[in-house]
Coordinates of C-alpha atoms in Angstrom, one line a residue:
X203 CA 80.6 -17.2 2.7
X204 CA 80.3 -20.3 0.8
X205 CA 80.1 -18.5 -3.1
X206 CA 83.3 -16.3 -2.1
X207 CA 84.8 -19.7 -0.9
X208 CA 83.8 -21.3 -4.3
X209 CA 85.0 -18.4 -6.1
X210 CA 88.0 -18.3 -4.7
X211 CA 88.7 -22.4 -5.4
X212 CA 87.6 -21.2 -9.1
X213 CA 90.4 -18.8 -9.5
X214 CA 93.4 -21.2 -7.8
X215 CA 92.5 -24.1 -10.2
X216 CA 93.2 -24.0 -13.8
X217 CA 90.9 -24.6 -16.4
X218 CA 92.8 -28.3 -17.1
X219 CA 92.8 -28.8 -13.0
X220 CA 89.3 -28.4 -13.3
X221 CA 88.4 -30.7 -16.2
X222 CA 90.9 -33.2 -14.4
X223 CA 88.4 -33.1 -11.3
X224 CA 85.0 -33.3 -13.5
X225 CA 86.6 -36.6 -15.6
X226 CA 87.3 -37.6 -11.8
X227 CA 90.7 -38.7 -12.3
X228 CA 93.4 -38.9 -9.6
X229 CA 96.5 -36.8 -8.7
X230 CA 98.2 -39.2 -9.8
X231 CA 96.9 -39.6 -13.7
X232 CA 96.5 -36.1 -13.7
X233 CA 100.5 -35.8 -12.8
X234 CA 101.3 -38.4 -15.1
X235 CA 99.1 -36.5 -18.0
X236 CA 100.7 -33.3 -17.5
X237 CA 104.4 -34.7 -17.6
X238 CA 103.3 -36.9 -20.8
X239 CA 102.0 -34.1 -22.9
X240 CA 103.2 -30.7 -23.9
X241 CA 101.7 -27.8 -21.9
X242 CA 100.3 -26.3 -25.8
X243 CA 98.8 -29.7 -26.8
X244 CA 97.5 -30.3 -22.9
X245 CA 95.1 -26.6 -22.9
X246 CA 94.1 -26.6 -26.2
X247 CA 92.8 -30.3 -26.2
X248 CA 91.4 -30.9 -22.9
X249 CA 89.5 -28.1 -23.3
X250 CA 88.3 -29.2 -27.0
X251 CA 87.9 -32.8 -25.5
X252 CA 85.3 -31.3 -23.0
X253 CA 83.8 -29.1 -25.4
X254 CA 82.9 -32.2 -27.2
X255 CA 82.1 -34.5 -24.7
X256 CA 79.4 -31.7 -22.9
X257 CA 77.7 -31.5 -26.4
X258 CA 77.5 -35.8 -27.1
X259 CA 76.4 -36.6 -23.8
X260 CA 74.3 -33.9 -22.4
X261 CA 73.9 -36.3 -18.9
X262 CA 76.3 -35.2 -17.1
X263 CA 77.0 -39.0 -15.1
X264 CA 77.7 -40.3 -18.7
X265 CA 79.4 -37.1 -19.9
X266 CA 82.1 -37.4 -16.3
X267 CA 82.3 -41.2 -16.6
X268 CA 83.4 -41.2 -20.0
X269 CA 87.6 -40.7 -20.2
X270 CA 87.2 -44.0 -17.8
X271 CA 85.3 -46.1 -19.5
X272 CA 86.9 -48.6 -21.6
X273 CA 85.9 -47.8 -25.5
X274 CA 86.3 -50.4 -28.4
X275 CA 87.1 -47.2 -31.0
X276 CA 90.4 -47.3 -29.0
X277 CA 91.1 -51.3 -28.7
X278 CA 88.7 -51.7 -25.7
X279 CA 91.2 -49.0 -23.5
X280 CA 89.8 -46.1 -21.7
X281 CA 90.2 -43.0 -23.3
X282 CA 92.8 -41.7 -20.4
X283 CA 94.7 -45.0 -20.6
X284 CA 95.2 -43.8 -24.4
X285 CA 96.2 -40.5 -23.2
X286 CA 98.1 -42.3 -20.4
X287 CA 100.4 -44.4 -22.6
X288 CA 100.8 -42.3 -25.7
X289 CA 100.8 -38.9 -24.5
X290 CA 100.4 -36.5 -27.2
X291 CA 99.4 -38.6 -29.5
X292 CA 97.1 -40.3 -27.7
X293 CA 95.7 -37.3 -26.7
X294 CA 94.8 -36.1 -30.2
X295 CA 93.8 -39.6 -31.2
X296 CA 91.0 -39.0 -28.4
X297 CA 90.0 -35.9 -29.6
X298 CA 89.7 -36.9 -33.2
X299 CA 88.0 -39.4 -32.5
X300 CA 85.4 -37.1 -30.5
X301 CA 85.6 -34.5 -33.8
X302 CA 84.7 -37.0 -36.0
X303 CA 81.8 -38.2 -33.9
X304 CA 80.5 -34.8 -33.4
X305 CA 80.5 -35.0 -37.5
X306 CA 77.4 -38.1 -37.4

């Protein structure tokens, strides 16, 4: 009962709903991200942003934690604050950012 439940929770959410729960982020950021950024840009980078973050922080705590954790790369803001505020571009600041870490 409970895998068919999970699977079926799986299939309603989409894959940026999902990555929106995992960053533990509230309805209301994740509204606020969603009008902010165009639907293309959204998928492709959230999904490259969590690509990234899974391989730099293989805890999972740290990996979760941090899109919410204020980060002196981006003037001492979170990363979703960033995303927040600029929208797209702050959105692809984050994830070049990321790229180029993945590059050390």
């Amino acid at each position: 009962m409970a895998k068919a439940f999970i699977h079926l929770i799986i299939q309603v959410m989409s894959e940026k709903d999902m990555i929106f729960k995992v960053w533990g982020l509230s309805t209301g950021d994740s509204t606020r991200i969603i009008e902010k950024v165009c639907p293309e840009t959204l998928e492709k980078s959230l999904l490259t942003i969590h690509r990234y973050l899974c391989f730099l922080f293989p805890q999972e705590e740290v990996r979760n934690n941090w899109m919410r954790r204020s980060n002196g790369a981006f003037g001492g803001q979170r990363p979703i604050d960033l995303i927040l505020e600029e929208g797209d571009r702050g959105l692809v600041t984050v994830e070049n950012y990321l790229a180029g870490a993945m590059q050390r």
